[in-house]
Short mmCIF file of C-alpha atoms and ligand atoms in Angstrom, two decimals:
data_model
loop_
_atom_site.label_atom_id
_atom_site.label_comp_id
_atom_site.label_asym_id
_atom_site.label_seq_id
_atom_site.Cartn_x
_atom_site.Cartn_y
_atom_site.Cartn_z
CA UNK J 1 -12.31 -5.21 2.57
CA UNK J 2 -13.52 -8.26 5.35
CA UNK J 3 -10.96 -8.84 7.80
CA UNK J 4 -8.65 -11.52 6.60
CA UNK J 5 -10.84 -14.48 5.72
CA UNK J 6 -8.20 -16.79 4.43
CA UNK J 7 -7.03 -17.78 7.69
CA UNK J 8 -9.38 -20.24 9.45
CA UNK J 9 -9.44 -22.89 12.03
CA UNK J 10 -9.22 -26.66 11.54
CA UNK J 11 -8.99 -29.07 14.24
CA UNK J 12 -7.80 -26.46 16.21
CA UNK J 13 -4.86 -25.35 14.12
CA UNK J 14 -5.08 -22.18 12.05
CA UNK J 15 -4.86 -22.68 7.87
CA UNK J 16 -3.98 -20.23 5.53
CA UNK J 17 -6.24 -21.14 2.75
CA UNK J 18 -5.81 -25.40 2.47
CA UNK J 19 -2.32 -24.95 4.27
CA UNK J 20 -1.54 -25.15 7.97
CA UNK J 21 0.47 -22.51 9.24
CA UNK J 22 2.89 -25.28 11.23
CA UNK J 23 3.74 -26.74 7.89
CA UNK J 24 4.63 -23.14 6.23
CA UNK J 25 6.65 -22.44 9.59
CA UNK J 26 8.24 -25.82 9.31
CA UNK J 27 9.33 -25.41 5.64
CA UNK J 28 10.29 -22.01 5.73
CA UNK J 29 10.95 -20.65 8.88
CA UNK J 30 9.50 -17.47 10.74
CA UNK J 31 9.06 -14.62 10.41
CA UNK J 32 7.28 -15.27 7.10
CA UNK J 33 4.49 -13.32 5.89
CA UNK J 34 2.11 -15.28 3.95
CA UNK J 35 -0.19 -14.61 1.00
CA UNK J 36 -3.35 -15.43 -0.06
CA UNK J 37 -3.51 -15.82 -3.89
CA UNK J 38 -7.37 -16.14 -3.56
CA UNK J 39 -7.88 -13.57 -1.63
CA UNK J 40 -5.83 -11.14 -3.79
CA UNK J 41 -7.87 -12.07 -6.91
CA UNK J 42 -11.19 -11.56 -4.91
CA UNK J 43 -10.09 -8.34 -3.71
CA UNK J 44 -9.27 -7.17 -7.32
CA UNK J 45 -12.21 -8.67 -8.72
CA UNK J 46 -14.39 -7.12 -5.96
CA UNK J 47 -13.02 -3.98 -6.50
CA UNK J 48 -13.38 -3.71 -10.25
CA UNK J 49 -17.05 -5.05 -10.32
CA UNK J 50 -19.17 -2.00 -9.91
CA UNK J 51 -16.71 -0.50 -12.62
CA UNK J 52 -16.95 -3.03 -15.49
CA UNK J 53 -19.44 -1.02 -17.36
CA UNK J 54 -17.37 2.02 -16.98
CA UNK J 55 -14.08 3.38 -18.90
CA UNK J 56 -11.67 2.52 -15.50
CA UNK J 57 -8.41 1.99 -14.61
CA UNK J 58 -7.25 0.36 -11.55
CA UNK J 59 -3.60 1.30 -10.79
CA UNK J 60 -2.67 -0.82 -7.88
CA UNK J 61 -0.56 1.75 -5.17
CA UNK J 62 2.71 -0.42 -5.36
CA UNK J 63 3.85 1.27 -2.30
CA UNK J 64 1.83 -0.98 -0.31
CA UNK J 65 3.12 -4.43 -1.54
CA UNK J 66 5.96 -4.49 -3.90
CA UNK J 67 6.94 -7.99 -4.33
CA UNK J 68 7.25 -9.02 -7.63
CA UNK J 69 4.80 -11.94 -7.59
CA UNK J 70 1.85 -9.65 -6.42
CA UNK J 71 2.45 -7.44 -8.86
CA UNK J 72 2.60 -9.72 -11.52
CA UNK J 73 -0.54 -11.37 -10.42
CA UNK J 74 -2.36 -7.98 -10.49
CA UNK J 75 -0.64 -7.35 -14.30
CA UNK J 76 -2.52 -10.51 -15.04
CA UNK J 77 -5.88 -9.06 -14.08
CA UNK J 78 -5.56 -6.21 -15.96
CA UNK J 79 -4.59 -3.72 -13.15
CA UNK J 80 -2.51 -0.95 -14.02
CA UNK J 81 0.11 0.48 -11.26
CA UNK J 82 0.43 4.10 -9.28
CA UNK J 83 4.23 4.45 -8.61
CA UNK J 84 6.41 6.77 -6.68
CA UNK J 85 10.14 6.03 -7.47
CA UNK J 86 12.39 4.76 -10.38
CA UNK J 87 12.74 1.85 -7.95
CA UNK J 88 9.10 1.15 -8.21
CA UNK J 89 9.11 1.60 -12.27
CA UNK J 90 11.75 -1.00 -12.52
CA UNK J 91 9.68 -3.41 -10.61
CA UNK J 92 6.15 -3.12 -12.21
CA UNK J 93 8.02 -3.86 -15.80
CA UNK J 94 9.92 -6.39 -14.43
CA UNK J 95 6.51 -7.81 -13.12
CA UNK J 96 4.99 -7.50 -16.65
CA UNK J 97 2.96 -4.58 -15.88
CA UNK J 98 1.78 -2.39 -18.86
CA UNK J 99 3.68 1.08 -19.49
CA UNK J 100 0.76 2.41 -21.00
CA UNK J 101 -1.37 1.63 -17.15
CA UNK J 102 1.46 3.40 -14.90
CA UNK J 103 1.00 6.72 -13.41
CA UNK J 104 3.77 8.22 -11.63
CA UNK J 105 2.93 9.89 -8.25
CA UNK J 106 5.40 11.65 -5.61
CA UNK J 107 6.73 15.00 -4.88
CA UNK J 108 10.71 14.42 -5.60
CA UNK J 109 10.59 13.28 -8.97
CA UNK J 110 14.44 12.89 -10.02
CA UNK J 111 15.43 13.74 -13.64
CA UNK J 112 16.82 10.51 -14.08
CA UNK J 113 13.35 9.00 -12.86
CA UNK J 114 11.63 11.41 -15.12
CA UNK J 115 13.62 10.34 -17.90
CA UNK J 116 13.26 6.74 -17.24
CA UNK J 117 9.51 6.61 -17.10
CA UNK J 118 9.53 8.89 -20.62
CA UNK J 119 11.52 6.43 -22.18
CA UNK J 120 9.31 3.46 -20.89
CA UNK J 121 6.55 5.79 -22.19
CA UNK J 122 3.96 5.52 -19.02
CA UNK J 123 0.48 6.91 -18.85
CA UNK J 124 0.94 9.84 -17.22
CA UNK J 125 3.19 11.73 -14.48
CA UNK J 126 0.92 13.20 -11.50
CA UNK J 127 2.40 16.75 -11.15
CA UNK J 128 2.99 17.61 -7.45
CA UNK J 129 4.50 21.56 -8.27
CA UNK J 130 5.04 23.71 -10.57
CA UNK J 131 8.96 23.06 -10.24
CA UNK J 132 8.05 19.71 -11.14
CA UNK J 133 5.93 20.76 -14.67
CA UNK J 134 9.03 22.79 -15.65
CA UNK J 135 11.51 19.70 -14.99
CA UNK J 136 9.37 17.30 -16.59
CA UNK J 137 9.14 19.68 -19.76
CA UNK J 138 12.80 20.15 -19.88
CA UNK J 139 13.97 16.29 -19.53
CA UNK J 140 10.88 15.57 -22.43
CA UNK J 141 12.38 18.30 -24.61
CA UNK J 142 15.89 16.84 -24.31
CA UNK J 143 14.50 13.62 -25.22
CA UNK J 144 12.18 14.96 -27.86
CA UNK J 145 9.24 13.15 -26.55
CA UNK J 146 5.55 14.86 -25.37
CA UNK J 147 5.28 14.47 -21.40
CA UNK J 148 1.81 13.02 -20.34
CA UNK J 149 0.63 15.15 -17.22
CA UNK J 150 -2.20 15.27 -15.00
CA UNK J 151 -1.73 18.06 -11.73
CA UNK J 152 -2.17 16.82 -8.63
CA UNK J 153 -4.38 19.24 -6.34
CA UNK J 154 -4.77 19.56 -3.08
CA UNK J 155 -8.32 19.75 -2.80
CA UNK J 156 -8.02 21.07 1.31
CA UNK J 157 -10.27 18.08 2.61
CA UNK J 158 -9.81 16.23 5.86
CA UNK J 159 -9.57 12.54 5.14
CA UNK J 160 -10.21 12.38 9.09
CA UNK J 161 -7.44 9.71 9.50
CA UNK J 162 -4.07 9.13 11.25
CA UNK J 163 -1.84 12.68 10.55
CA UNK J 164 0.79 10.52 9.08
CA UNK J 165 -1.62 9.36 6.22
CA UNK J 166 -3.48 12.23 5.60
CA UNK J 167 -2.23 14.20 2.56
CA UNK J 168 -4.79 16.25 1.08
CA UNK J 169 -4.76 19.08 3.64
CA UNK J 170 -3.01 22.75 3.09
CA UNK J 171 -0.79 21.47 5.85
CA UNK J 172 0.77 18.52 3.78
CA UNK J 173 3.61 18.81 1.42
CA UNK J 174 1.39 17.03 -1.71
CA UNK J 175 -0.35 17.97 -4.46
CA UNK J 176 -0.69 21.76 -6.33
CA UNK J 177 -2.43 24.03 -3.78
CA UNK J 178 -6.07 24.19 -5.19
CA UNK J 179 -6.39 27.92 -5.97
CA UNK J 180 -2.88 27.93 -7.90
CA UNK J 181 -3.99 24.63 -10.05
CA UNK J 182 -5.94 26.68 -12.72
CA UNK J 183 -2.96 29.16 -13.47
CA UNK J 184 -0.75 25.98 -13.80
CA UNK J 185 -2.72 24.21 -16.27
CA UNK J 186 -2.78 26.97 -18.47
CA UNK J 187 1.13 27.50 -18.06
CA UNK J 188 1.27 23.66 -19.05
CA UNK J 189 -1.59 24.18 -22.06
CA UNK J 190 1.41 26.39 -23.50
CA UNK J 191 4.53 23.97 -23.19
CA UNK J 192 5.59 22.43 -26.42
CA UNK J 193 6.89 19.09 -24.83
CA UNK J 194 3.97 19.04 -21.89
CA UNK J 195 0.70 16.82 -23.15
CA UNK J 196 -2.47 17.61 -20.71
CA UNK J 197 -4.09 14.31 -19.96
CA UNK J 198 -5.98 14.27 -16.80
CA UNK J 199 -6.36 15.50 -13.05
CA UNK J 200 -5.39 13.76 -10.12
CA UNK J 201 -5.71 14.28 -6.10
CA UNK J 202 -5.34 11.83 -3.31
CA UNK J 203 -6.46 12.91 0.06
CA UNK J 204 -5.42 10.20 2.62
CA UNK J 205 -5.32 6.45 3.41
CA UNK J 206 -7.50 4.23 5.66
CA UNK J 207 -10.02 6.19 5.27
CA UNK J 208 -13.04 4.75 6.77
CA UNK J 209 -15.68 7.43 5.64
CA UNK J 210 -17.37 8.20 2.28
CA UNK J 211 -17.88 11.76 2.64
CA UNK J 212 -13.99 13.10 2.34
CA UNK J 213 -13.75 11.00 -1.17
CA UNK J 214 -16.87 12.85 -2.24
CA UNK J 215 -16.16 16.48 -0.91
CA UNK J 216 -12.41 16.04 -2.68
CA UNK J 217 -14.25 14.45 -5.98
CA UNK J 218 -16.56 17.79 -5.80
CA UNK J 219 -13.72 20.16 -5.64
CA UNK J 220 -11.82 18.44 -8.53
CA UNK J 221 -14.74 18.31 -10.82
CA UNK J 222 -15.35 22.09 -10.12
CA UNK J 223 -12.05 22.65 -11.26
CA UNK J 224 -12.64 20.25 -14.66
CA UNK J 225 -15.56 22.86 -15.08
CA UNK J 226 -13.27 25.84 -15.02
CA UNK J 227 -10.75 23.79 -17.22
CA UNK J 228 -13.48 23.33 -19.83
CA UNK J 229 -14.25 26.58 -19.82
CA UNK J 230 -10.95 27.32 -20.93
CA UNK J 231 -10.46 25.06 -23.73
CA UNK J 232 -8.55 22.37 -21.88
CA UNK J 233 -10.31 19.24 -22.02
CA UNK J 234 -9.52 16.15 -20.06
CA UNK J 235 -9.33 12.77 -21.17
CA UNK J 236 -8.83 11.25 -17.10
CA UNK J 237 -9.73 11.68 -13.95
CA UNK J 238 -7.99 10.19 -11.02
CA UNK J 239 -9.19 10.11 -7.77
CA UNK J 240 -6.38 8.42 -6.07
CA UNK J 241 -6.36 5.70 -3.44
CA UNK J 242 -6.86 5.46 0.53
CA UNK J 243 -10.08 3.35 1.31
CA UNK J 244 -9.90 1.63 4.47
CA UNK J 245 -9.85 -2.08 5.45
CA UNK J 246 -11.08 -3.61 8.79
CA UNK J 247 -8.21 -4.01 11.39
CA UNK J 248 -10.48 -4.22 14.51
CA UNK J 249 -13.52 -2.94 13.89
CA UNK J 250 -13.53 -0.18 11.49
CA UNK J 251 -16.30 -0.47 8.85
CA UNK J 252 -14.99 0.96 5.80
CA UNK J 253 -17.34 1.80 2.55
CA UNK J 254 -17.56 -1.47 0.98
CA UNK J 255 -16.20 -1.53 -2.72
CA UNK J 256 -19.48 -1.07 -4.58
CA UNK J 257 -20.82 1.44 -2.53
CA UNK J 258 -17.66 3.57 -2.94
CA UNK J 259 -17.21 3.03 -6.48
CA UNK J 260 -21.06 4.13 -7.13
CA UNK J 261 -20.62 7.09 -4.87
CA UNK J 262 -17.73 8.28 -7.62
CA UNK J 263 -19.36 7.03 -10.48
CA UNK J 264 -22.44 9.22 -9.84
CA UNK J 265 -20.55 12.16 -9.72
CA UNK J 266 -18.57 11.58 -12.79
CA UNK J 267 -21.01 9.74 -15.13
CA UNK J 268 -21.97 12.78 -17.62
CA UNK J 269 -18.22 13.59 -17.96
CA UNK J 270 -16.65 11.39 -21.20
CA UNK J 271 -13.43 10.65 -19.16
CA UNK J 272 -11.55 7.39 -17.92
CA UNK J 273 -11.99 7.15 -14.17
CA UNK J 274 -8.51 6.16 -12.70
CA UNK J 275 -8.07 4.34 -8.78
CA UNK J 276 -4.88 4.14 -6.97
CA UNK J 277 -6.12 1.67 -4.22
CA UNK J 278 -3.47 -0.14 -2.18
CA UNK J 279 -4.20 -1.23 1.14
CA UNK J 280 -7.72 -1.86 -0.13
CA UNK J 281 -6.44 -4.67 -2.35
CA UNK J 282 -3.64 -6.21 -0.27
CA UNK J 283 -4.21 -5.42 3.52
CA UNK J 284 -6.27 -8.46 4.54
CA UNK J 285 -4.95 -10.64 1.79
CA UNK J 286 -1.58 -11.15 4.28
CA UNK J 287 -0.67 -12.07 7.37
CA UNK J 288 2.91 -12.62 9.20
CA UNK J 289 3.60 -15.48 10.77
CA UNK J 290 5.89 -15.68 13.77
CA UNK J 291 7.40 -17.58 16.74
CA UNK J 292 7.31 -16.71 20.55
CA UNK J 293 10.91 -16.79 21.62
CA UNK J 294 10.51 -16.05 25.63
CA UNK J 295 7.78 -14.93 28.03
CA UNK J 296 9.15 -12.72 30.80
CA UNK J 297 7.25 -10.91 33.22
CA UNK J 298 7.64 -8.03 36.17
CA UNK J 299 5.29 -7.06 38.65
CA UNK J 300 3.16 -5.16 36.40
CA UNK J 301 3.45 -6.65 33.06
CA UNK J 302 3.84 -9.63 30.80
CA UNK J 303 5.84 -9.21 28.04
CA UNK J 304 5.75 -12.15 24.87
CA UNK J 305 8.86 -11.73 22.92
CA UNK J 306 8.46 -13.16 19.25
CA UNK J 307 11.09 -13.08 16.49
CA UNK J 308 8.93 -10.54 14.49
CA UNK J 309 9.81 -7.16 15.26
CA UNK J 310 9.33 -3.31 14.15
CA UNK J 311 11.90 -3.65 11.29
CA UNK J 312 9.83 -6.50 9.73
CA UNK J 313 6.22 -4.64 10.77
CA UNK J 314 6.71 -1.17 11.17
CA UNK J 315 3.16 -0.10 11.94
CA UNK J 316 2.53 -0.43 15.28
CA UNK J 317 5.40 1.37 16.25
CA UNK J 318 4.95 4.35 13.89
CA UNK J 319 1.04 4.74 13.83
CA UNK J 320 0.29 2.94 16.99
CA UNK J 321 -1.70 0.99 14.64
CA UNK J 322 -3.73 -2.03 15.57
CA UNK J 323 -2.82 -5.85 14.24
CA UNK J 324 -5.00 -8.65 15.80
CA UNK J 325 -2.79 -11.71 17.02
CA UNK J 326 -4.19 -15.10 16.68
CA UNK J 327 -2.56 -18.17 18.13
CA UNK J 328 -1.69 -21.17 15.55
CA UNK J 329 -2.46 -24.04 17.92
CA UNK J 330 -3.94 -22.65 21.15
CA UNK J 331 -3.42 -24.53 23.80
CA UNK J 332 -5.22 -24.54 27.52
CA UNK J 333 -2.90 -22.26 29.32
CA UNK J 334 -4.00 -19.21 31.55
CA UNK J 335 -5.39 -16.19 29.47
CA UNK J 336 -2.84 -13.36 30.49
CA UNK J 337 -2.72 -9.85 29.15
CA UNK J 338 0.60 -9.54 27.08
CA UNK J 339 2.56 -6.63 25.52
CA UNK J 340 3.92 -8.36 22.20
CA UNK J 341 7.21 -7.16 21.34
CA UNK J 342 10.12 -8.14 19.19
CA UNK J 343 13.76 -8.24 19.99
CA UNK J 344 15.12 -5.13 18.57
CA UNK J 345 16.81 -2.65 20.87
CA UNK J 346 14.06 0.17 21.24
CA UNK J 347 10.99 0.11 23.87
CA UNK J 348 9.12 1.03 20.51
CA UNK J 349 9.87 -1.99 19.39
CA UNK J 350 6.00 -3.42 19.79
CA UNK J 351 3.78 -5.46 17.54
CA UNK J 352 0.76 -4.75 20.18
CA UNK J 353 -0.02 -3.87 23.66
CA UNK J 354 -2.13 -5.24 26.64
CA UNK J 355 -3.72 -8.12 24.66
CA UNK J 356 -5.37 -10.93 26.36
CA UNK J 357 -3.51 -14.13 25.06
CA UNK J 358 -2.97 -17.66 26.13
CA UNK J 359 0.66 -18.03 25.06
CA UNK J 360 3.45 -20.43 25.92
CA UNK J 361 7.07 -20.01 24.78
CA UNK J 362 7.79 -21.72 21.14
CA UNK J 363 3.87 -21.02 20.45
CA UNK J 364 3.52 -19.94 16.63
CA UNK J 365 1.45 -16.86 16.31
CA UNK J 366 -0.54 -15.13 13.50
CA UNK J 367 -0.17 -11.29 12.94
CA UNK J 368 -3.42 -10.27 11.05
CA UNK J 369 -4.00 -7.64 8.12
CA UNK J 370 -0.23 -7.39 7.46
CA UNK J 371 -0.57 -7.51 3.42
CA UNK J 372 -0.37 -3.51 3.12
CA UNK J 373 2.73 -1.53 4.22
CA UNK J 374 3.89 -4.46 6.02
CA UNK J 375 6.95 -5.87 4.07
CA UNK J 376 7.35 -3.01 2.03
CA UNK J 377 7.87 -0.76 4.92
CA UNK J 378 10.57 -3.46 6.56
CA UNK J 379 14.05 -2.56 7.08
CA UNK J 380 17.40 -4.47 8.08
CA UNK J 381 17.62 -2.58 11.65
CA UNK J 382 19.29 -4.48 14.31
CA UNK J 383 21.16 -6.35 10.98
CA UNK J 384 18.08 -8.47 10.94
CA UNK J 385 17.25 -10.17 7.57
CA UNK J 386 13.90 -9.63 6.19
CA UNK J 387 11.34 -11.86 6.31
CA UNK J 388 10.48 -14.56 3.91
CA UNK J 389 7.48 -14.19 1.85
CA UNK J 390 5.12 -16.92 0.62
CA UNK J 391 1.69 -17.09 -1.45
CA UNK J 392 -0.63 -19.86 -0.88
CA UNK J 393 -2.97 -21.02 -3.69
CA UNK J 394 -5.23 -23.71 -2.00
CA UNK J 395 -3.19 -26.78 -0.89
CA UNK J 396 0.23 -24.90 -2.81
CA UNK J 397 2.63 -23.18 -1.06
CA UNK J 398 5.13 -20.50 -3.20
CA UNK J 399 8.11 -18.70 -1.95
CA UNK J 400 7.85 -15.60 -3.35
CA UNK J 401 10.90 -13.88 -1.39
CA UNK J 402 13.72 -16.10 0.37
CA UNK J 403 14.61 -15.10 3.77
CA UNK J 404 17.59 -12.48 3.82
CA UNK J 405 20.89 -14.03 4.72
CA UNK J 406 23.25 -12.21 7.14
CA UNK J 407 25.77 -11.91 3.98
CA UNK J 408 23.07 -10.33 1.88
CA UNK J 409 22.49 -7.52 4.14
CA UNK J 410 26.46 -6.24 3.79
CA UNK J 411 27.65 -7.58 0.41
CA UNK J 412 27.45 -3.60 -0.63
CA UNK J 413 29.46 -2.42 1.78
CA UNK J 414 33.51 -2.07 1.77
CA UNK J 415 36.22 -2.15 4.30
CA UNK J 416 38.98 0.54 3.55
CA UNK J 417 42.82 0.23 3.59
CA UNK J 418 43.98 0.37 7.18
N1 LLP U 1 -1.74 7.17 -4.29
C1 LLP U 1 -0.70 7.85 -3.24
C2 LLP U 1 -0.66 9.00 -4.24
C3 LLP U 1 -0.64 7.42 -2.58
O1 LLP U 1 0.27 8.49 -1.54
C4 LLP U 1 -1.18 6.31 -1.87
C5 LLP U 1 -0.44 6.11 -0.24
C6 LLP U 1 -2.01 5.33 -2.41
C7 LLP U 1 -2.25 6.06 -3.82
C8 LLP U 1 -2.51 4.32 -1.98
O2 LLP U 1 -2.78 4.60 -0.71
P1 LLP U 1 -3.90 3.25 -0.21
O3 LLP U 1 -4.94 2.97 -0.77
O4 LLP U 1 -2.95 2.30 0.08
O5 LLP U 1 -4.54 3.93 1.22
N2 LLP U 1 2.39 4.03 5.55
C9 LLP U 1 1.29 3.99 5.58
C10 LLP U 1 0.35 4.18 4.57
C11 LLP U 1 0.95 5.40 3.58
C12 LLP U 1 0.21 5.66 2.84
C13 LLP U 1 0.76 6.36 1.63
N3 LLP U 1 0.59 7.02 0.11
C14 LLP U 1 0.30 2.86 6.69
O6 LLP U 1 0.94 1.54 6.87
O7 LLP U 1 -0.87 2.74 6.84
#
């Protein structure tokens, strides 16, 4: 996905689609996440374009952005969903997602999560260990249904991405060791309350090369072959998510090239192909609007203290991630190098470091490419209410999540008698 294209300048002011960012700040305050409805639709449709003639399912990875309005929009386009918790299951169902298009990943599924997913009649559990398989069989037998499963194999392929978001190596906790997968399938075949549906892998996130995907798929397909020889026939192959986006100067393969490379490998198999993209569908469809509260400097540094912080956007702190910063109404002040930081009491609370910007106090800034893993990773650290979220559709603005009030933050807490 190309860099955020729905943000553009009009007579010196930034707009999101046809709405001025100043209007959004006046109406909803800051910090506020802004998403573009038309960019979301475009991203989904361009991912799907190369797949239309193939039996496929695009399961949006809910963890990337779990706002109900976004899930509802994707559901209306025919998307399925990759979930990793009972909470995500409830969200997807509430948003109108089709249970028969839900795959359930994650290494720590609890008994109650498994039960809820079985009762909802989801498409498939992506099983990450033998213990999990045994637990799923036990829960399924208790409620007398057959649990649909895939085994998530760990292909031991280097995704060449940040170590925190690499998942397909032996060092990582994810998936079943490639060499143990066949035995586990054979065991699953003998279980009365298990129905083998497919095979799954996911090797990491923000992957900008094609090769790791192709290598992982090759390994998965070699296993599909072995399974066939053992009379285990699959109805789907799930290749996971992970395709990267452009934050700065990365050039990930475009959707067409990516899907073609995958389809080339599986076209002779009579299976549905499942994808689990998260970031690629939402990352560049969202930005975070914030205001400069203070400028301060010492002998060596200029700081811009903005009203968005690590609790709103964790990625710079956690992964040293780069997010471009644009000024909403740039004025003629000196270009200086700034560390753009938030109000949270941690030195790790920064949004950007050493950026050349023309900044003044009270300026609005737009933090780019924050539609994925922005709001969904936010917290209330320092008792900061979460940001508001709005969606623009040409000249219309919809509030899709109200700003959290302080009272929202402690409403579940109780005093003890003293
Ligand atoms: N499927 C599974 C099983 C996953 O674990 C993930 C992401 C996805 C699909 C979607 O991956 P995507 O297409 O979005 O790359 N917080 C990190 C990213 C963590 C990704 C975790 N798993 C970040 O902000 O970069």
